[in-house]
Coordinates of C-alpha atoms in Angstrom, one line a residue:
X2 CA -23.2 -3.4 -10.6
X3 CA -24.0 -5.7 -13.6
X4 CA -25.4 -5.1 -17.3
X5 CA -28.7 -7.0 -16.2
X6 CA -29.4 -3.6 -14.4
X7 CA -30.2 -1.6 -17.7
X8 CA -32.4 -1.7 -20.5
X9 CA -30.1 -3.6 -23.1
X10 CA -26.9 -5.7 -22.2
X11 CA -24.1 -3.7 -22.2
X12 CA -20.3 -4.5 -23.1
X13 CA -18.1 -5.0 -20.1
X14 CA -14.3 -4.9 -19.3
X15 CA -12.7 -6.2 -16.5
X16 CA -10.5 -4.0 -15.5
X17 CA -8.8 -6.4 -13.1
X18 CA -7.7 -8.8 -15.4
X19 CA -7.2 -7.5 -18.4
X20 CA -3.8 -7.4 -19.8
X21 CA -2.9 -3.4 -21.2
X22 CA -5.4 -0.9 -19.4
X23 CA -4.5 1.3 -22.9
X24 CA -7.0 -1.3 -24.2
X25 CA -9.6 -0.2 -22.1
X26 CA -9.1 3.4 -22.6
X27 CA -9.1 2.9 -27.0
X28 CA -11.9 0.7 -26.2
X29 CA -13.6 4.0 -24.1
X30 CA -13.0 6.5 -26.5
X31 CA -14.5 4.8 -29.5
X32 CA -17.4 4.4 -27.5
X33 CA -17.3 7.7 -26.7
X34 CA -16.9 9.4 -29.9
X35 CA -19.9 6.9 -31.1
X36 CA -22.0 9.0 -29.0
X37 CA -22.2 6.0 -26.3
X38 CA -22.1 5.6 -22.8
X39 CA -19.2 4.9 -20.4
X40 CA -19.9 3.8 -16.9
X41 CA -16.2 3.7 -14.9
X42 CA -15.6 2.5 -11.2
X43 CA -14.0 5.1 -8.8
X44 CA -13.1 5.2 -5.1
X45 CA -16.1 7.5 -4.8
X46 CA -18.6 5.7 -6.8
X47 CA -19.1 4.6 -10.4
X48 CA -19.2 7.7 -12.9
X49 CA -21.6 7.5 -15.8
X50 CA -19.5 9.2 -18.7
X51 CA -20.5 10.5 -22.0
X52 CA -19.5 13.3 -24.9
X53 CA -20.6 16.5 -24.7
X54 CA -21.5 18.4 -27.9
X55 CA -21.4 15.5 -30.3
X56 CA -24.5 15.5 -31.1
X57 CA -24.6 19.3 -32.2
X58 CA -21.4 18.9 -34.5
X59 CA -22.9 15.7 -36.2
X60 CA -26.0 18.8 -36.9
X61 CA -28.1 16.6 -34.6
X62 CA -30.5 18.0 -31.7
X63 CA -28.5 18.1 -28.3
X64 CA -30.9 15.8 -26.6
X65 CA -28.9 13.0 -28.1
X66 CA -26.4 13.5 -25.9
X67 CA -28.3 11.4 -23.5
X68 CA -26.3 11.8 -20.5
X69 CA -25.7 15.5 -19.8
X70 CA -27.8 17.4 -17.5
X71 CA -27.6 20.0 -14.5
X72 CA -26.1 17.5 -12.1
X73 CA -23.6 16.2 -14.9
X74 CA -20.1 17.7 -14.1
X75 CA -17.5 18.7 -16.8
X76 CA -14.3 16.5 -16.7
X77 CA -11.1 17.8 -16.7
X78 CA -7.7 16.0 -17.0
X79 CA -5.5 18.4 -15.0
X80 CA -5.8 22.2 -13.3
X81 CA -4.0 24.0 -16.2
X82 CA -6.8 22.6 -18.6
X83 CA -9.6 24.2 -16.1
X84 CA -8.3 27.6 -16.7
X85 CA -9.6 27.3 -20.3
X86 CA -13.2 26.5 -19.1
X87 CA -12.7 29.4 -16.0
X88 CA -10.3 31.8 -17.7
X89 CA -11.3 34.1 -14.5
X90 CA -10.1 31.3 -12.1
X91 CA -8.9 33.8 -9.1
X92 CA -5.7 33.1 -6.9
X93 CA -7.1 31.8 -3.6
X94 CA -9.3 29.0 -4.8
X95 CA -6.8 27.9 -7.3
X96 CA -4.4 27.4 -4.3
X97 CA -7.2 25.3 -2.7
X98 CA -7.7 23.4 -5.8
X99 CA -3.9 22.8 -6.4
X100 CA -4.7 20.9 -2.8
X101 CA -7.7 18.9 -3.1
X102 CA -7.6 17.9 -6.7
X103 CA -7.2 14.7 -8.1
X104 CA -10.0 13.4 -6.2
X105 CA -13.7 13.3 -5.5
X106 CA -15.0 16.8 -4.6
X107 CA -17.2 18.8 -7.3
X108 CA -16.5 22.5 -7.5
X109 CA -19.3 24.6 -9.1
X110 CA -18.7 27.8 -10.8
X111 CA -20.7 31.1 -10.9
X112 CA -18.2 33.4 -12.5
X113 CA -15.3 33.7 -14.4
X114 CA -16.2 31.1 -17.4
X115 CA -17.1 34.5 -19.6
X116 CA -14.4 33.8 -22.2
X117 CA -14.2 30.1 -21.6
X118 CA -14.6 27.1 -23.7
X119 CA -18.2 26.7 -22.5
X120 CA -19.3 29.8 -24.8
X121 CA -18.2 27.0 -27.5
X122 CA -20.8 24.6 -26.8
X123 CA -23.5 24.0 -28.0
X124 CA -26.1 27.0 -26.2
X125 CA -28.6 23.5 -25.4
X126 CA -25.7 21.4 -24.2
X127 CA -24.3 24.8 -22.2
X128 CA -27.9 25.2 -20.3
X129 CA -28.4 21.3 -19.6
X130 CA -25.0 21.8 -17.5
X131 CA -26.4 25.1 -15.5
X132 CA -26.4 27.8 -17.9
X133 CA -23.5 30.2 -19.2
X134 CA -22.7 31.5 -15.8
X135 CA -22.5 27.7 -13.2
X136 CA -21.2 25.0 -14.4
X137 CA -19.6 22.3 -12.2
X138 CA -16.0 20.2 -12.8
X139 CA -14.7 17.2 -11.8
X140 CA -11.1 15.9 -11.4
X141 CA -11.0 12.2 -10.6
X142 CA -8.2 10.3 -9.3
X143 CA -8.1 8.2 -12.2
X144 CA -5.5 7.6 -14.7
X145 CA -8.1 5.8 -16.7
X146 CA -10.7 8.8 -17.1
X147 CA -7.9 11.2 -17.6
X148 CA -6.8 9.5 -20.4
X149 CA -10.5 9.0 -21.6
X150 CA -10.5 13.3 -21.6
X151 CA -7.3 13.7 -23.3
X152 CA -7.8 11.3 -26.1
X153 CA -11.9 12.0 -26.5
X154 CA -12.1 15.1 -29.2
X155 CA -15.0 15.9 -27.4
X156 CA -15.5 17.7 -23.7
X157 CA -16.7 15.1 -21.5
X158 CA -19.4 14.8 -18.9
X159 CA -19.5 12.6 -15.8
X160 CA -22.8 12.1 -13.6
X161 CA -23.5 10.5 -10.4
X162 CA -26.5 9.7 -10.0
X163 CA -28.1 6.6 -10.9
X164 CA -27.1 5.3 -14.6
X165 CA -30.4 3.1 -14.9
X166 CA -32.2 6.5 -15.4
X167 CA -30.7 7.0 -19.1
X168 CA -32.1 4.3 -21.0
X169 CA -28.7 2.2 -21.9
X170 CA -24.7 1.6 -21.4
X171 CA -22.9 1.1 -23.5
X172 CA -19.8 0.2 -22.2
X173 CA -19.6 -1.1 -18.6
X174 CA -16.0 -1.0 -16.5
X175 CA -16.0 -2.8 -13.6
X176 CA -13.0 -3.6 -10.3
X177 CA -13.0 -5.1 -7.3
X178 CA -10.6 -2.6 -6.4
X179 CA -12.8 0.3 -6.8
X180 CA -15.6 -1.3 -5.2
X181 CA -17.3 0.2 -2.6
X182 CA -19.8 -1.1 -0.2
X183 CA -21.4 2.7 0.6
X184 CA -18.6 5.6 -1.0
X185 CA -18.8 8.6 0.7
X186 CA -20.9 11.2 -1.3
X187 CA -18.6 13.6 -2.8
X188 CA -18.5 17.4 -1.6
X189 CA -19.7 20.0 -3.6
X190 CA -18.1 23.5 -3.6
X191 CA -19.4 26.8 -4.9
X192 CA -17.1 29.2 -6.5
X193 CA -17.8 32.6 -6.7
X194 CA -14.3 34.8 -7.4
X195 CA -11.9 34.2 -4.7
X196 CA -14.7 32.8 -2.4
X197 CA -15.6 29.6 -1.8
X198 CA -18.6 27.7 0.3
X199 CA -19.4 24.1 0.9
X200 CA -22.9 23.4 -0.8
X201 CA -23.4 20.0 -0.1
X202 CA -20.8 18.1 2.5
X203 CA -19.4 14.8 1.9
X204 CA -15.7 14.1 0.8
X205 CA -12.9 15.6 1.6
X206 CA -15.1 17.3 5.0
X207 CA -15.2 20.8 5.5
X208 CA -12.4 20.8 8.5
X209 CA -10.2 19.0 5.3
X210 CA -10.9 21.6 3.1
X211 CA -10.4 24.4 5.8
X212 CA -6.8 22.9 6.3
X213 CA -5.9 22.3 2.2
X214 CA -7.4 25.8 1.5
X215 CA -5.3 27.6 3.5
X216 CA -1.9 29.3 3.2
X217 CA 0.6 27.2 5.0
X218 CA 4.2 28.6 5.7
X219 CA 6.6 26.4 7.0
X220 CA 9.7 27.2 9.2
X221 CA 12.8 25.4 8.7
X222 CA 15.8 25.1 11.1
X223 CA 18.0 22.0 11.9
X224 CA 16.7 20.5 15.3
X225 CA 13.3 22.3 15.2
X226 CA 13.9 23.0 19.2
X227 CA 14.9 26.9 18.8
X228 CA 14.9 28.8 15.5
X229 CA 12.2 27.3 13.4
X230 CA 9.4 27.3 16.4
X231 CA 10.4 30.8 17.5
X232 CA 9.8 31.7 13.8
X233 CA 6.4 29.8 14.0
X234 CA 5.4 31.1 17.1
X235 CA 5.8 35.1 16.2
X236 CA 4.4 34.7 12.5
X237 CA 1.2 33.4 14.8
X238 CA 1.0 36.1 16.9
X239 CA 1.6 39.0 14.1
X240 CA -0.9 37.2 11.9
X241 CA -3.3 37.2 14.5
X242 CA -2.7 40.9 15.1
X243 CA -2.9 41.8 11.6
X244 CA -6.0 39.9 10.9
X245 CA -7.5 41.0 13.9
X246 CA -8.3 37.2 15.5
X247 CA -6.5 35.0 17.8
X248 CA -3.9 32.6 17.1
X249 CA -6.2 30.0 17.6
X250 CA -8.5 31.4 15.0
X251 CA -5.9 31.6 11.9
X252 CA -7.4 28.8 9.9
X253 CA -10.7 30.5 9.8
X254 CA -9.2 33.1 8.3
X255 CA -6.8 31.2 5.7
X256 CA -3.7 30.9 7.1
X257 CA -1.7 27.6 8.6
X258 CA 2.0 27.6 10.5
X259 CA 4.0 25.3 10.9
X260 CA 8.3 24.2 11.3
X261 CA 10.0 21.8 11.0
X262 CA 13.8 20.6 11.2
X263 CA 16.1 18.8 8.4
X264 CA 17.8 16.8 11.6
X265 CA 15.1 17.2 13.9
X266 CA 14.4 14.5 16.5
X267 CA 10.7 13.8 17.0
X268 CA 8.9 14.6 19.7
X269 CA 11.3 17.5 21.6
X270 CA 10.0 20.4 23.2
X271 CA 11.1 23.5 22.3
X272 CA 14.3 24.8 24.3
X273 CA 13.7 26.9 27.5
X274 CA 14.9 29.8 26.2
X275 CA 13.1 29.7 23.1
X276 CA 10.3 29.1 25.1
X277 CA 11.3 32.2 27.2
X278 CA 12.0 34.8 25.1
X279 CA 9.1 34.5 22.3
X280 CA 6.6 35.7 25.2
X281 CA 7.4 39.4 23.9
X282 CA 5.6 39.5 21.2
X283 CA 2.7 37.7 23.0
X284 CA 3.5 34.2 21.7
X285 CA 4.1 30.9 23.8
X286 CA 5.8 27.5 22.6
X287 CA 4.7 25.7 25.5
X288 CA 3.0 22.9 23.5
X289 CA 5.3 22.7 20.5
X290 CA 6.8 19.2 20.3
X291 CA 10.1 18.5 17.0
X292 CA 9.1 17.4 13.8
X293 CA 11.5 15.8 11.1
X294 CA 11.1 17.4 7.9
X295 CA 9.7 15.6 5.4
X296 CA 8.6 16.3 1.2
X297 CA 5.1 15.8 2.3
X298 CA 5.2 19.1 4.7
X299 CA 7.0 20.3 1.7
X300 CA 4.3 20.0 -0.7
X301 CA 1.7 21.0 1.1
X302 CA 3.1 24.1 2.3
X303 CA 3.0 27.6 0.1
X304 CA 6.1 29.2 1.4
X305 CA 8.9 27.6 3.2
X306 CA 11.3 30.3 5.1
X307 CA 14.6 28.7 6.1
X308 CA 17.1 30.3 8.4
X309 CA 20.3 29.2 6.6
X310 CA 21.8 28.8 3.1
X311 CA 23.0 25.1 4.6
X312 CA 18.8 24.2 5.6
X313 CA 18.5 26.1 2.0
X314 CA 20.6 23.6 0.3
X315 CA 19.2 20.0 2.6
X316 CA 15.7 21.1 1.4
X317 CA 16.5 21.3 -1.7
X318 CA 18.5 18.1 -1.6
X319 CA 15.2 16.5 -0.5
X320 CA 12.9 18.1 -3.0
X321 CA 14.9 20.0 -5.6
X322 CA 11.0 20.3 -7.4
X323 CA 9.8 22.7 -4.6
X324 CA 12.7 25.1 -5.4
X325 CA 10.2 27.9 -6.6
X326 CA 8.1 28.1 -3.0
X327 CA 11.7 27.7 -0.6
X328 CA 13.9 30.9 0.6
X329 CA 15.8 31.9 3.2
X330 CA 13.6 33.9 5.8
X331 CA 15.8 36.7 5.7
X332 CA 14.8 39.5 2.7
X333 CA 18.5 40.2 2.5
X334 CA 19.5 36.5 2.4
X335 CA 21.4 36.6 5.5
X336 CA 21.8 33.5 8.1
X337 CA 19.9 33.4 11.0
X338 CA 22.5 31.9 13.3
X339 CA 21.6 29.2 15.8
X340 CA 21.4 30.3 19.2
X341 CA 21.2 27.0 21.0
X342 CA 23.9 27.0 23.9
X343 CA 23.9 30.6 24.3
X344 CA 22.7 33.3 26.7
X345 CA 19.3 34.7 26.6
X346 CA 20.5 37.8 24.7
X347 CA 21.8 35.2 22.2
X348 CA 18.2 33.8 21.9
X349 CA 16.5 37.4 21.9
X350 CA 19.2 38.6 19.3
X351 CA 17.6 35.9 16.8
X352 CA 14.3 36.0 18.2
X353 CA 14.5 39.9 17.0
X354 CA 16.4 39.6 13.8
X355 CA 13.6 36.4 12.8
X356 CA 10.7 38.8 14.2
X357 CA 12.2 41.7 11.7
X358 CA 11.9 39.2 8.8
X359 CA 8.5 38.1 9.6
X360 CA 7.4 41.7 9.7
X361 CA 9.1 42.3 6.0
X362 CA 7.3 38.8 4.5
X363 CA 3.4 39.7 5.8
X364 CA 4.2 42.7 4.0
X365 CA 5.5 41.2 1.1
X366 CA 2.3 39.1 1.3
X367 CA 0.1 41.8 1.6
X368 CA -1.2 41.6 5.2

């Protein structure tokens, strides 16, 4: 993109070279608060940036704010700021959001703003970005536009579509790093209370979203051969029964399993007991290979059940910040005990005592 593109040249900074991005962003916000317009490069595309409501507190008509319009999304700088636009953000999508954000998918609204900040804006400047019930918000993966939104006294909006159309930049941003021969379009979701639907795919795909939206437990043992993947192998099959679906079908209803071991090998399979005596309650660990546990798993899981207070204590070790989300599977905070070189009533006595706990967590969890 260059300045020749629009109808007067516009100032440009390169982002690549110059020497404190916090120049760019003062640089930004002036031009912001000026009433100007901001064009910044992202991984998904260049975003077209300008103030919203600027033009009604200067007692101006709201068509000076050049930029905003029904496809213009509503920036935000983090997920605890959204709740003040969507006070009636509801549980389940603010897990998937938690997952997905910073980064290029849109997410529209169609109810709980009432309350919001958008009943402070400007009724013109509130319709232009779909009315008082749908608005749409953004959450880029840039350090640069989040700065832009926290230092800007003004709410800003962000469009997509093709900059040439609003008569002049102001300020253009350009990198080589952000450039993109053809981004991938970024998704848009509808919101509507704790449901959610893909409105227009593009990036992250639905099967991503499927996966980030759902509630993940993880299983922790030490080799991830015998505790952990009987644990992940009965919470499938009661989830399934529960939710009336198959195992294979849990994702399509919200819900991901999975273990893991704090000294786990690789690539094991599960031990021939294990294997054995889980095929009770109607489960099989025929395909499960080791994993090594790692903070990744960690922070993408909701709940992570471990079978001791020593895999209680390595976890936290490796991620003391996911304390809040990591227990011991058993309600009364008793050890599982590791049945590896026993007898099969060894590994049905902890396939049992782990299928008790299970039973008491889904109903913690309300299933």
């Amino acid at each position: 993109m260059s300045a020749s593109q629009f109808n007067e040249p516009a100032a440009t900074i390169d982002l690549d070279s110059i020497d404190d991005p916090r120049d760019a962003v003062h640089r930004a916000v002036a031009c912001l608060v000026e009433g100007g317009v901001v064009v910044v490069p992202t991984p998904a595309g260049d975003l077209a940036i300008s103030a919203v409501g600027r033009a009604a507190a200067e007692g101006r008509p709201a068509s000076a704010d050049r930029l905003v319009h029904a496809e213009s999304d509503l920036l935000i700088a983090d997920l605890d700021s959204l709740r003040d636009w969507v006070p009636g953000l509801r549980p389940k999508p603010a897990r998937m959001l938690a997952k997905i954000w910073p980064g290029s998918a849109r997410v529209g609204f169609r109810s709980g703003l009432k309350g919001g900040l958008l009943e402070a804006i400007a009724t013109a400047d509130a319709d232009r970005l779909g009315g008082p019930d749908s608005v749409r918000f953004a959450f880029p993966d840039s350090p640069l536009i989040r700065d832009m939104i926290v230092l800007t006294p003004f709410p800003l909006a962000a469009s997509r579509r093709g900059v040439e159309g609003f008569g002049r930049v102001d300020l253009l941003m350009r990198s080589s790093r952000a450039e993109s021969a053809s981004p991938p379009p970024a998704t848009l979701l509808g919101v509507d209370g704790e449901h959610w639907a893909v409105e227009r795919e593009g990036s992250p795909t639905i099967e991503e979203l499927r996966s980030m939206s759902a509630t993940t437990l993880l299983f922790v043992c030490t080799g991830n051969t015998c505790r952990s993947p009987m644990a992940e192998s009965i919470c499938r099959s009661l989830l399934a029964e529960r939710l009336g679906c198959g195992p294979d079908n849990l994702a399509d209803r919200g819900w991901s399993v999975a273990s893991a071991g704090v000294s786990a090998t690789d690539g094991r399979r599960a031990s021939a007991l294990a294997v054995d005596v889980v095929r009770e309650w109607g489960a099989t660990l025929i395909p499960h290979l080791s994993r090594l546990l790692t903070t990744e798993m960690l922070e993408s899981a909701d709940h992570v059940l471990v079978m001791t207070r020593e895999h209680l204590d390595r976890v936290l070790d490796l991620a003391p910040e996911f304390a809040d989300k990591v227990r011991l599977i058993h309600p009364e905070g008793l050890d599982v005990d590791d049945p590896y070189g026993g007898d099969r009533e060894t590994y049905l006595e902890a396939a049992r005592m782990i299928h008790a706990c299970l039973e008491e967590m889904l109903d913690e969890l309300g299933l």
